[in-house]
């Protein structure tokens, strides 16, 4: 059984004529006749009384509402796919790490809304691992995250590197570590920290670094918003390791201090490399063919690395 056979059946039922149905379907009358004969052979029952008018048999009457529904569903599906290819999707869903939502992303969001006013843009702030999972599950169209090569190396994923940034230390202005311009790791590891919850890329990055230098991370408190980090650290006891882009508001707060990490070997610590994170944009190959998604991808590529460069030049 083929779709064109069902479409031929429906056209005959609606017009009452094989000849008129052939005109409606854009084929010859003999083609229509062969399609109905093949359909009747598959079903094992005649569908029309052969007379001057193509009148439905009892079997044809029973089949008609089902065929009408099938053909309508097919038409709806093809129209929806045509809209998708043409960029007429109703919404665009993205998942983004917290530090970008309040800093580099808003100009991109505004530009996209101007360019695609009929597409509802939905932005969810998530940790990197969670964002990549909902992308893989098809719940969002695109994710901007801290890179996790274990979650972004599948064949269908497309990954665009946006920028690399240093990890810095956030303390209260009167904290002992605030006296340093570059905080030695030997001093850093002495103090308890507020960290991101499990499932966030930053939590994994910091934990891995402490393990590499054979030190114990004193994780005193877990939070998941930048406001919470600033509020807790401001109290004076806890410190936090955060990426540079997450500290834009903290730099304007006189009750807080931001210091760089020392990269030289101190007191026998074996790892002297700098601590950085890489931020990437991820989607799937099929999604990147859809015009609104492709346009958002291009806006991010053109704007966010440029903002990063401008900020670094200004500082």
PDB file of C-alpha atoms in Angstrom:
ATOM      1  CA  UNK A   1       0.000   0.000   0.000  1.00  0.00           C
ATOM      2  CA  UNK A   2       1.369   3.364  -1.052  1.00  0.00           C
ATOM      3  CA  UNK A   3       0.446   6.935  -0.178  1.00  0.00           C
ATOM      4  CA  UNK A   4      -0.411   7.880  -3.770  1.00  0.00           C
ATOM      5  CA  UNK A   5      -2.938   5.028  -3.835  1.00  0.00           C
ATOM      6  CA  UNK A   6      -4.678   6.460  -0.777  1.00  0.00           C
ATOM      7  CA  UNK A   7      -4.571   9.946  -2.304  1.00  0.00           C
ATOM      8  CA  UNK A   8      -6.117   8.592  -5.516  1.00  0.00           C
ATOM      9  CA  UNK A   9      -8.859   6.851  -3.524  1.00  0.00           C
ATOM     10  CA  UNK A  10      -9.635  10.062  -1.632  1.00  0.00           C
ATOM     11  CA  UNK A  11      -9.698  12.133  -4.831  1.00  0.00           C
ATOM     12  CA  UNK A  12     -12.188   9.736  -6.471  1.00  0.00           C
ATOM     13  CA  UNK A  13     -14.394   9.701  -3.367  1.00  0.00           C
ATOM     14  CA  UNK A  14     -14.424  13.515  -3.291  1.00  0.00           C
ATOM     15  CA  UNK A  15     -15.044  14.089  -7.012  1.00  0.00           C
ATOM     16  CA  UNK A  16     -17.161  10.987  -7.806  1.00  0.00           C
ATOM     17  CA  UNK A  17     -15.174  10.463 -11.004  1.00  0.00           C
ATOM     18  CA  UNK A  18     -11.991   8.640 -12.014  1.00  0.00           C
ATOM     19  CA  UNK A  19     -11.446  11.211 -14.755  1.00  0.00           C
ATOM     20  CA  UNK A  20     -11.851  14.204 -12.455  1.00  0.00           C
ATOM     21  CA  UNK A  21      -9.668  12.569  -9.810  1.00  0.00           C
ATOM     22  CA  UNK A  22      -6.921  12.124 -12.423  1.00  0.00           C
ATOM     23  CA  UNK A  23      -7.011  15.861 -13.138  1.00  0.00           C
ATOM     24  CA  UNK A  24      -6.893  16.644  -9.406  1.00  0.00           C
ATOM     25  CA  UNK A  25      -3.874  14.377  -8.852  1.00  0.00           C
ATOM     26  CA  UNK A  26      -2.128  15.519 -12.032  1.00  0.00           C
ATOM     27  CA  UNK A  27      -1.886  12.028 -13.562  1.00  0.00           C
ATOM     28  CA  UNK A  28      -3.626  10.103 -16.349  1.00  0.00           C
ATOM     29  CA  UNK A  29      -6.909   8.292 -15.829  1.00  0.00           C
ATOM     30  CA  UNK A  30      -5.217   4.958 -16.499  1.00  0.00           C
ATOM     31  CA  UNK A  31      -2.733   5.673 -13.717  1.00  0.00           C
ATOM     32  CA  UNK A  32      -5.585   6.377 -11.299  1.00  0.00           C
ATOM     33  CA  UNK A  33      -7.286   3.128 -12.334  1.00  0.00           C
ATOM     34  CA  UNK A  34      -4.103   1.084 -11.785  1.00  0.00           C
ATOM     35  CA  UNK A  35      -3.575   2.668  -8.357  1.00  0.00           C
ATOM     36  CA  UNK A  36      -7.116   1.775  -7.235  1.00  0.00           C
ATOM     37  CA  UNK A  37      -6.824  -1.768  -8.620  1.00  0.00           C
ATOM     38  CA  UNK A  38      -3.562  -2.252  -6.697  1.00  0.00           C
ATOM     39  CA  UNK A  39      -5.158  -0.860  -3.515  1.00  0.00           C
ATOM     40  CA  UNK A  40      -8.174  -3.144  -3.879  1.00  0.00           C
ATOM     41  CA  UNK A  41      -5.846  -6.119  -4.439  1.00  0.00           C
ATOM     42  CA  UNK A  42      -3.921  -5.293  -1.252  1.00  0.00           C
ATOM     43  CA  UNK A  43      -7.128  -4.947   0.775  1.00  0.00           C
ATOM     44  CA  UNK A  44      -8.955  -7.859  -0.867  1.00  0.00           C
ATOM     45  CA  UNK A  45     -12.140  -5.846  -1.393  1.00  0.00           C
ATOM     46  CA  UNK A  46     -13.680  -3.586  -4.050  1.00  0.00           C
ATOM     47  CA  UNK A  47     -13.868   0.065  -3.075  1.00  0.00           C
ATOM     48  CA  UNK A  48     -16.042   1.533  -5.869  1.00  0.00           C
ATOM     49  CA  UNK A  49     -19.045   0.476  -7.876  1.00  0.00           C
ATOM     50  CA  UNK A  50     -17.964   0.724 -11.535  1.00  0.00           C
ATOM     51  CA  UNK A  51     -20.754   2.775 -13.142  1.00  0.00           C
ATOM     52  CA  UNK A  52     -21.195   6.230 -14.655  1.00  0.00           C
ATOM     53  CA  UNK A  53     -20.395   7.619 -11.220  1.00  0.00           C
ATOM     54  CA  UNK A  54     -17.691   6.181  -8.983  1.00  0.00           C
ATOM     55  CA  UNK A  55     -19.817   5.332  -5.963  1.00  0.00           C
ATOM     56  CA  UNK A  56     -18.230   3.918  -2.840  1.00  0.00           C
ATOM     57  CA  UNK A  57     -18.953   0.348  -1.852  1.00  0.00           C
ATOM     58  CA  UNK A  58     -19.596  -0.523   1.782  1.00  0.00           C
ATOM     59  CA  UNK A  59     -15.909  -1.301   2.147  1.00  0.00           C
ATOM     60  CA  UNK A  60     -15.020   2.023   0.544  1.00  0.00           C
ATOM     61  CA  UNK A  61     -17.306   3.903   2.929  1.00  0.00           C
ATOM     62  CA  UNK A  62     -15.633   2.218   5.918  1.00  0.00           C
ATOM     63  CA  UNK A  63     -12.192   3.064   4.570  1.00  0.00           C
ATOM     64  CA  UNK A  64     -12.896   6.702   3.649  1.00  0.00           C
ATOM     65  CA  UNK A  65     -12.629   8.404   7.089  1.00  0.00           C
ATOM     66  CA  UNK A  66      -9.393   6.531   7.819  1.00  0.00           C
ATOM     67  CA  UNK A  67      -7.847   7.525   4.507  1.00  0.00           C
ATOM     68  CA  UNK A  68      -8.988  11.118   4.953  1.00  0.00           C
ATOM     69  CA  UNK A  69      -7.237  11.223   8.333  1.00  0.00           C
ATOM     70  CA  UNK A  70      -4.030   9.640   6.959  1.00  0.00           C
ATOM     71  CA  UNK A  71      -3.841  12.086   4.045  1.00  0.00           C
ATOM     72  CA  UNK A  72      -4.528  15.051   6.331  1.00  0.00           C
ATOM     73  CA  UNK A  73      -1.784  13.947   8.731  1.00  0.00           C
ATOM     74  CA  UNK A  74       0.632  13.582   5.822  1.00  0.00           C
ATOM     75  CA  UNK A  75      -0.226  17.046   4.531  1.00  0.00           C
ATOM     76  CA  UNK A  76       0.262  18.538   7.994  1.00  0.00           C
ATOM     77  CA  UNK A  77       3.600  16.767   8.378  1.00  0.00           C
ATOM     78  CA  UNK A  78       4.909  17.976   5.013  1.00  0.00           C
ATOM     79  CA  UNK A  79       3.788  21.545   5.757  1.00  0.00           C
ATOM     80  CA  UNK A  80       5.534  21.481   9.146  1.00  0.00           C
ATOM     81  CA  UNK A  81       8.742  20.170   7.585  1.00  0.00           C
ATOM     82  CA  UNK A  82       8.576  22.830   4.883  1.00  0.00           C
ATOM     83  CA  UNK A  83       8.178  25.486   7.580  1.00  0.00           C
ATOM     84  CA  UNK A  84      11.142  24.021   9.476  1.00  0.00           C
ATOM     85  CA  UNK A  85      13.376  24.096   6.417  1.00  0.00           C
ATOM     86  CA  UNK A  86      12.133  27.594   5.617  1.00  0.00           C
ATOM     87  CA  UNK A  87      12.974  28.893   9.071  1.00  0.00           C
ATOM     88  CA  UNK A  88       9.397  29.137  10.333  1.00  0.00           C
ATOM     89  CA  UNK A  89       9.906  27.120  13.503  1.00  0.00           C
ATOM     90  CA  UNK A  90       7.878  28.428  16.468  1.00  0.00           C
ATOM     91  CA  UNK A  91      10.740  28.533  18.992  1.00  0.00           C
ATOM     92  CA  UNK A  92      14.479  28.235  19.512  1.00  0.00           C
ATOM     93  CA  UNK A  93      15.679  26.711  22.789  1.00  0.00           C
ATOM     94  CA  UNK A  94      19.225  27.142  24.050  1.00  0.00           C
ATOM     95  CA  UNK A  95      21.046  26.131  27.240  1.00  0.00           C
ATOM     96  CA  UNK A  96      23.833  28.402  28.475  1.00  0.00           C
ATOM     97  CA  UNK A  97      26.239  28.435  31.411  1.00  0.00           C
ATOM     98  CA  UNK A  98      25.485  31.056  34.067  1.00  0.00           C
ATOM     99  CA  UNK A  99      28.460  33.322  33.437  1.00  0.00           C
ATOM    100  CA  UNK A 100      27.394  34.127  29.860  1.00  0.00           C
ATOM    101  CA  UNK A 101      23.726  34.838  30.590  1.00  0.00           C
ATOM    102  CA  UNK A 102      24.433  38.102  32.377  1.00  0.00           C
ATOM    103  CA  UNK A 103      27.481  39.229  30.440  1.00  0.00           C
ATOM    104  CA  UNK A 104      28.276  38.392  26.824  1.00  0.00           C
ATOM    105  CA  UNK A 105      25.022  36.797  25.660  1.00  0.00           C
ATOM    106  CA  UNK A 106      22.365  39.585  26.000  1.00  0.00           C
ATOM    107  CA  UNK A 107      23.481  41.547  22.869  1.00  0.00           C
ATOM    108  CA  UNK A 108      23.241  38.327  20.849  1.00  0.00           C
ATOM    109  CA  UNK A 109      19.763  37.610  22.204  1.00  0.00           C
ATOM    110  CA  UNK A 110      18.564  41.111  21.328  1.00  0.00           C
ATOM    111  CA  UNK A 111      19.968  40.866  17.803  1.00  0.00           C
ATOM    112  CA  UNK A 112      18.363  37.476  17.200  1.00  0.00           C
ATOM    113  CA  UNK A 113      14.947  38.666  18.442  1.00  0.00           C
ATOM    114  CA  UNK A 114      15.189  41.598  16.033  1.00  0.00           C
ATOM    115  CA  UNK A 115      16.135  39.346  13.094  1.00  0.00           C
ATOM    116  CA  UNK A 116      13.571  36.601  13.872  1.00  0.00           C
ATOM    117  CA  UNK A 117      10.636  38.303  15.622  1.00  0.00           C
ATOM    118  CA  UNK A 118       8.304  35.336  14.971  1.00  0.00           C
ATOM    119  CA  UNK A 119      10.567  32.802  16.700  1.00  0.00           C
ATOM    120  CA  UNK A 120      10.111  32.477  20.466  1.00  0.00           C
ATOM    121  CA  UNK A 121      13.596  32.409  21.985  1.00  0.00           C
ATOM    122  CA  UNK A 122      13.872  30.356  25.172  1.00  0.00           C
ATOM    123  CA  UNK A 123      17.085  30.531  27.227  1.00  0.00           C
ATOM    124  CA  UNK A 124      17.810  28.169  30.118  1.00  0.00           C
ATOM    125  CA  UNK A 125      20.787  28.679  32.434  1.00  0.00           C
ATOM    126  CA  UNK A 126      22.332  25.310  33.271  1.00  0.00           C
ATOM    127  CA  UNK A 127      25.606  23.729  34.271  1.00  0.00           C
ATOM    128  CA  UNK A 128      27.691  22.411  31.391  1.00  0.00           C
ATOM    129  CA  UNK A 129      27.101  18.698  31.889  1.00  0.00           C
ATOM    130  CA  UNK A 130      23.355  19.166  32.297  1.00  0.00           C
ATOM    131  CA  UNK A 131      23.182  21.460  29.263  1.00  0.00           C
ATOM    132  CA  UNK A 132      24.917  18.886  27.069  1.00  0.00           C
ATOM    133  CA  UNK A 133      22.577  16.164  28.299  1.00  0.00           C
ATOM    134  CA  UNK A 134      19.411  18.096  27.425  1.00  0.00           C
ATOM    135  CA  UNK A 135      20.935  18.892  24.022  1.00  0.00           C
ATOM    136  CA  UNK A 136      21.585  15.201  23.422  1.00  0.00           C
ATOM    137  CA  UNK A 137      18.023  14.396  24.551  1.00  0.00           C
ATOM    138  CA  UNK A 138      16.621  16.913  22.043  1.00  0.00           C
ATOM    139  CA  UNK A 139      15.191  19.279  24.660  1.00  0.00           C
ATOM    140  CA  UNK A 140      17.259  22.239  23.422  1.00  0.00           C
ATOM    141  CA  UNK A 141      18.628  23.168  20.004  1.00  0.00           C
ATOM    142  CA  UNK A 142      22.006  24.555  21.017  1.00  0.00           C
ATOM    143  CA  UNK A 143      24.236  24.749  24.094  1.00  0.00           C
ATOM    144  CA  UNK A 144      27.026  27.122  25.139  1.00  0.00           C
ATOM    145  CA  UNK A 145      29.086  25.369  27.775  1.00  0.00           C
ATOM    146  CA  UNK A 146      32.458  24.652  29.268  1.00  0.00           C
ATOM    147  CA  UNK A 147      33.952  22.000  27.039  1.00  0.00           C
ATOM    148  CA  UNK A 148      33.687  18.369  28.091  1.00  0.00           C
ATOM    149  CA  UNK A 149      35.283  16.247  25.392  1.00  0.00           C
ATOM    150  CA  UNK A 150      33.640  13.117  26.771  1.00  0.00           C
ATOM    151  CA  UNK A 151      30.198  14.595  25.987  1.00  0.00           C
ATOM    152  CA  UNK A 152      30.958  16.493  22.761  1.00  0.00           C
ATOM    153  CA  UNK A 153      32.883  13.998  20.637  1.00  0.00           C
ATOM    154  CA  UNK A 154      29.983  11.987  19.202  1.00  0.00           C
ATOM    155  CA  UNK A 155      29.742  12.028  15.404  1.00  0.00           C
ATOM    156  CA  UNK A 156      26.547  14.075  15.204  1.00  0.00           C
ATOM    157  CA  UNK A 157      27.885  16.918  17.382  1.00  0.00           C
ATOM    158  CA  UNK A 158      29.358  20.120  15.949  1.00  0.00           C
ATOM    159  CA  UNK A 159      31.601  22.041  18.359  1.00  0.00           C
ATOM    160  CA  UNK A 160      32.772  25.646  17.936  1.00  0.00           C
ATOM    161  CA  UNK A 161      35.462  26.945  20.293  1.00  0.00           C
ATOM    162  CA  UNK A 162      34.505  30.439  21.476  1.00  0.00           C
ATOM    163  CA  UNK A 163      37.264  31.384  23.919  1.00  0.00           C
ATOM    164  CA  UNK A 164      39.633  30.281  26.651  1.00  0.00           C
ATOM    165  CA  UNK A 165      39.700  32.174  29.931  1.00  0.00           C
ATOM    166  CA  UNK A 166      41.668  32.076  33.163  1.00  0.00           C
ATOM    167  CA  UNK A 167      40.270  30.932  36.494  1.00  0.00           C
ATOM    168  CA  UNK A 168      40.671  33.556  39.225  1.00  0.00           C
ATOM    169  CA  UNK A 169      40.217  33.701  42.980  1.00  0.00           C
ATOM    170  CA  UNK A 170      37.292  35.563  44.545  1.00  0.00           C
ATOM    171  CA  UNK A 171      37.699  36.603  48.170  1.00  0.00           C
ATOM    172  CA  UNK A 172      36.320  39.161  50.571  1.00  0.00           C
ATOM    173  CA  UNK A 173      38.250  42.443  50.451  1.00  0.00           C
ATOM    174  CA  UNK A 174      39.608  41.817  53.969  1.00  0.00           C
ATOM    175  CA  UNK A 175      40.496  38.148  53.437  1.00  0.00           C
ATOM    176  CA  UNK A 176      44.172  37.188  54.068  1.00  0.00           C
ATOM    177  CA  UNK A 177      44.571  36.055  50.447  1.00  0.00           C
ATOM    178  CA  UNK A 178      43.605  39.518  49.186  1.00  0.00           C
ATOM    179  CA  UNK A 179      47.086  40.733  50.124  1.00  0.00           C
ATOM    180  CA  UNK A 180      48.568  38.759  47.220  1.00  0.00           C
ATOM    181  CA  UNK A 181      48.668  39.968  43.620  1.00  0.00           C
ATOM    182  CA  UNK A 182      49.177  36.343  42.513  1.00  0.00           C
ATOM    183  CA  UNK A 183      47.967  33.804  45.047  1.00  0.00           C
ATOM    184  CA  UNK A 184      50.310  30.829  45.548  1.00  0.00           C
ATOM    185  CA  UNK A 185      48.687  27.404  45.430  1.00  0.00           C
ATOM    186  CA  UNK A 186      50.378  26.574  48.717  1.00  0.00           C
ATOM    187  CA  UNK A 187      48.311  29.354  50.355  1.00  0.00           C
ATOM    188  CA  UNK A 188      45.120  28.739  48.372  1.00  0.00           C
ATOM    189  CA  UNK A 189      44.709  25.139  49.488  1.00  0.00           C
ATOM    190  CA  UNK A 190      44.650  26.196  53.142  1.00  0.00           C
ATOM    191  CA  UNK A 191      41.227  27.863  52.901  1.00  0.00           C
ATOM    192  CA  UNK A 192      37.712  26.381  52.593  1.00  0.00           C
ATOM    193  CA  UNK A 193      35.849  27.101  49.387  1.00  0.00           C
ATOM    194  CA  UNK A 194      32.369  27.620  48.047  1.00  0.00           C
ATOM    195  CA  UNK A 195      31.993  25.586  44.860  1.00  0.00           C
ATOM    196  CA  UNK A 196      29.490  24.792  42.137  1.00  0.00           C
ATOM    197  CA  UNK A 197      27.225  21.816  42.646  1.00  0.00           C
ATOM    198  CA  UNK A 198      27.998  18.433  41.137  1.00  0.00           C
ATOM    199  CA  UNK A 199      27.256  18.359  37.398  1.00  0.00           C
ATOM    200  CA  UNK A 200      28.866  21.722  36.729  1.00  0.00           C
ATOM    201  CA  UNK A 201      32.030  21.760  34.641  1.00  0.00           C
ATOM    202  CA  UNK A 202      33.765  24.190  36.999  1.00  0.00           C
ATOM    203  CA  UNK A 203      33.317  21.826  39.940  1.00  0.00           C
ATOM    204  CA  UNK A 204      34.965  19.033  37.971  1.00  0.00           C
ATOM    205  CA  UNK A 205      37.770  21.293  36.704  1.00  0.00           C
ATOM    206  CA  UNK A 206      38.743  22.469  40.190  1.00  0.00           C
ATOM    207  CA  UNK A 207      38.490  19.014  41.717  1.00  0.00           C
ATOM    208  CA  UNK A 208      40.740  17.609  38.973  1.00  0.00           C
ATOM    209  CA  UNK A 209      43.356  20.297  39.563  1.00  0.00           C
ATOM    210  CA  UNK A 210      43.459  19.650  43.313  1.00  0.00           C
ATOM    211  CA  UNK A 211      43.886  15.935  42.654  1.00  0.00           C
ATOM    212  CA  UNK A 212      46.748  16.637  40.228  1.00  0.00           C
ATOM    213  CA  UNK A 213      48.630  18.637  42.837  1.00  0.00           C
ATOM    214  CA  UNK A 214      47.799  16.026  45.494  1.00  0.00           C
ATOM    215  CA  UNK A 215      45.891  18.494  47.642  1.00  0.00           C
ATOM    216  CA  UNK A 216      42.502  18.241  49.360  1.00  0.00           C
ATOM    217  CA  UNK A 217      39.749  20.561  48.196  1.00  0.00           C
ATOM    218  CA  UNK A 218      38.000  21.904  51.298  1.00  0.00           C
ATOM    219  CA  UNK A 219      34.514  22.179  49.834  1.00  0.00           C
ATOM    220  CA  UNK A 220      32.492  23.877  52.555  1.00  0.00           C
ATOM    221  CA  UNK A 221      29.426  24.909  50.564  1.00  0.00           C
ATOM    222  CA  UNK A 222      27.830  24.194  47.170  1.00  0.00           C
ATOM    223  CA  UNK A 223      25.764  26.791  45.292  1.00  0.00           C
ATOM    224  CA  UNK A 224      24.667  27.242  41.679  1.00  0.00           C
ATOM    225  CA  UNK A 225      24.262  30.986  41.061  1.00  0.00           C
ATOM    226  CA  UNK A 226      26.816  33.772  40.763  1.00  0.00           C
ATOM    227  CA  UNK A 227      24.808  35.943  43.160  1.00  0.00           C
ATOM    228  CA  UNK A 228      25.152  33.205  45.757  1.00  0.00           C
ATOM    229  CA  UNK A 229      28.917  33.009  45.235  1.00  0.00           C
ATOM    230  CA  UNK A 230      29.303  36.752  45.761  1.00  0.00           C
ATOM    231  CA  UNK A 231      27.000  36.803  48.771  1.00  0.00           C
ATOM    232  CA  UNK A 232      28.752  33.938  50.548  1.00  0.00           C
ATOM    233  CA  UNK A 233      32.305  35.091  49.800  1.00  0.00           C
ATOM    234  CA  UNK A 234      31.435  38.611  50.938  1.00  0.00           C
ATOM    235  CA  UNK A 235      30.937  37.236  54.470  1.00  0.00           C
ATOM    236  CA  UNK A 236      34.714  36.883  54.755  1.00  0.00           C
ATOM    237  CA  UNK A 237      35.632  33.248  55.441  1.00  0.00           C
ATOM    238  CA  UNK A 238      35.114  31.259  52.227  1.00  0.00           C
ATOM    239  CA  UNK A 239      36.841  31.794  48.885  1.00  0.00           C
ATOM    240  CA  UNK A 240      35.867  30.715  45.363  1.00  0.00           C
ATOM    241  CA  UNK A 241      37.637  29.796  42.136  1.00  0.00           C
ATOM    242  CA  UNK A 242      35.631  31.229  39.242  1.00  0.00           C
ATOM    243  CA  UNK A 243      36.184  31.933  35.541  1.00  0.00           C
ATOM    244  CA  UNK A 244      36.991  35.486  34.515  1.00  0.00           C
ATOM    245  CA  UNK A 245      33.642  35.982  32.740  1.00  0.00           C
ATOM    246  CA  UNK A 246      31.789  35.135  35.972  1.00  0.00           C
ATOM    247  CA  UNK A 247      33.516  37.952  37.859  1.00  0.00           C
ATOM    248  CA  UNK A 248      32.425  41.024  35.885  1.00  0.00           C
ATOM    249  CA  UNK A 249      29.996  42.238  38.562  1.00  0.00           C
ATOM    250  CA  UNK A 250      32.337  41.276  41.396  1.00  0.00           C
ATOM    251  CA  UNK A 251      35.004  43.641  40.005  1.00  0.00           C
ATOM    252  CA  UNK A 252      32.669  46.555  40.720  1.00  0.00           C
ATOM    253  CA  UNK A 253      32.042  45.507  44.333  1.00  0.00           C
ATOM    254  CA  UNK A 254      34.426  47.164  46.860  1.00  0.00           C
ATOM    255  CA  UNK A 255      33.641  44.473  49.449  1.00  0.00           C
ATOM    256  CA  UNK A 256      35.170  41.800  47.198  1.00  0.00           C
ATOM    257  CA  UNK A 257      38.650  41.162  45.822  1.00  0.00           C
ATOM    258  CA  UNK A 258      39.724  39.254  42.705  1.00  0.00           C
ATOM    259  CA  UNK A 259      43.210  37.851  42.428  1.00  0.00           C
ATOM    260  CA  UNK A 260      45.073  35.791  39.855  1.00  0.00           C
ATOM    261  CA  UNK A 261      46.600  32.421  40.596  1.00  0.00           C
ATOM    262  CA  UNK A 262      50.358  32.065  40.686  1.00  0.00           C
ATOM    263  CA  UNK A 263      51.585  29.676  38.009  1.00  0.00           C
ATOM    264  CA  UNK A 264      55.066  29.002  39.379  1.00  0.00           C
ATOM    265  CA  UNK A 265      55.968  25.977  41.491  1.00  0.00           C
ATOM    266  CA  UNK A 266      55.562  26.746  45.164  1.00  0.00           C
ATOM    267  CA  UNK A 267      56.485  24.585  48.179  1.00  0.00           C
ATOM    268  CA  UNK A 268      56.874  21.394  46.242  1.00  0.00           C
ATOM    269  CA  UNK A 269      53.613  21.544  44.312  1.00  0.00           C
ATOM    270  CA  UNK A 270      54.210  19.654  41.087  1.00  0.00           C
ATOM    271  CA  UNK A 271      51.812  21.455  38.742  1.00  0.00           C
ATOM    272  CA  UNK A 272      52.878  24.896  37.565  1.00  0.00           C
ATOM    273  CA  UNK A 273      50.547  25.316  34.591  1.00  0.00           C
ATOM    274  CA  UNK A 274      47.843  27.956  34.567  1.00  0.00           C
ATOM    275  CA  UNK A 275      44.243  27.053  35.340  1.00  0.00           C
ATOM    276  CA  UNK A 276      41.872  27.896  32.480  1.00  0.00           C
ATOM    277  CA  UNK A 277      38.613  26.740  30.997  1.00  0.00           C
ATOM    278  CA  UNK A 278      37.465  26.513  27.372  1.00  0.00           C
ATOM    279  CA  UNK A 279      33.970  27.678  26.408  1.00  0.00           C
ATOM    280  CA  UNK A 280      32.390  26.095  23.352  1.00  0.00           C
ATOM    281  CA  UNK A 281      29.130  26.211  21.421  1.00  0.00           C
ATOM    282  CA  UNK A 282      27.555  22.857  20.544  1.00  0.00           C
ATOM    283  CA  UNK A 283      24.706  21.661  18.369  1.00  0.00           C
ATOM    284  CA  UNK A 284      24.003  18.738  16.037  1.00  0.00           C
ATOM    285  CA  UNK A 285      24.600  18.609  12.309  1.00  0.00           C
ATOM    286  CA  UNK A 286      20.908  18.361  11.419  1.00  0.00           C
ATOM    287  CA  UNK A 287      19.952  21.333  13.605  1.00  0.00           C
ATOM    288  CA  UNK A 288      22.602  23.550  12.049  1.00  0.00           C
ATOM    289  CA  UNK A 289      20.758  23.261   8.712  1.00  0.00           C
ATOM    290  CA  UNK A 290      17.719  25.067  10.161  1.00  0.00           C
ATOM    291  CA  UNK A 291      17.888  28.817   9.345  1.00  0.00           C
ATOM    292  CA  UNK A 292      17.099  30.292  12.819  1.00  0.00           C
ATOM    293  CA  UNK A 293      19.560  27.946  14.543  1.00  0.00           C
ATOM    294  CA  UNK A 294      22.227  28.636  11.932  1.00  0.00           C
ATOM    295  CA  UNK A 295      21.650  32.387  12.317  1.00  0.00           C
ATOM    296  CA  UNK A 296      21.959  32.231  16.109  1.00  0.00           C
ATOM    297  CA  UNK A 297      25.148  30.180  15.730  1.00  0.00           C
ATOM    298  CA  UNK A 298      26.638  32.829  13.438  1.00  0.00           C
ATOM    299  CA  UNK A 299      25.639  35.670  15.775  1.00  0.00           C
ATOM    300  CA  UNK A 300      27.421  33.980  18.674  1.00  0.00           C
ATOM    301  CA  UNK A 301      30.540  33.336  16.556  1.00  0.00           C
ATOM    302  CA  UNK A 302      30.671  36.963  15.430  1.00  0.00           C
ATOM    303  CA  UNK A 303      29.878  38.664  18.739  1.00  0.00           C
ATOM    304  CA  UNK A 304      31.051  36.759  21.807  1.00  0.00           C
ATOM    305  CA  UNK A 305      34.746  36.264  20.875  1.00  0.00           C
ATOM    306  CA  UNK A 306      34.801  39.939  19.842  1.00  0.00           C
ATOM    307  CA  UNK A 307      33.447  41.007  23.243  1.00  0.00           C
ATOM    308  CA  UNK A 308      36.079  38.866  24.952  1.00  0.00           C
ATOM    309  CA  UNK A 309      38.860  40.515  22.912  1.00  0.00           C
ATOM    310  CA  UNK A 310      37.511  43.992  23.639  1.00  0.00           C
ATOM    311  CA  UNK A 311      37.337  43.302  27.370  1.00  0.00           C
ATOM    312  CA  UNK A 312      40.899  41.997  27.445  1.00  0.00           C
ATOM    313  CA  UNK A 313      42.153  45.020  25.493  1.00  0.00           C
ATOM    314  CA  UNK A 314      40.402  47.387  27.904  1.00  0.00           C
ATOM    315  CA  UNK A 315      41.909  45.660  30.929  1.00  0.00           C
TER     316      UNK A 315
END
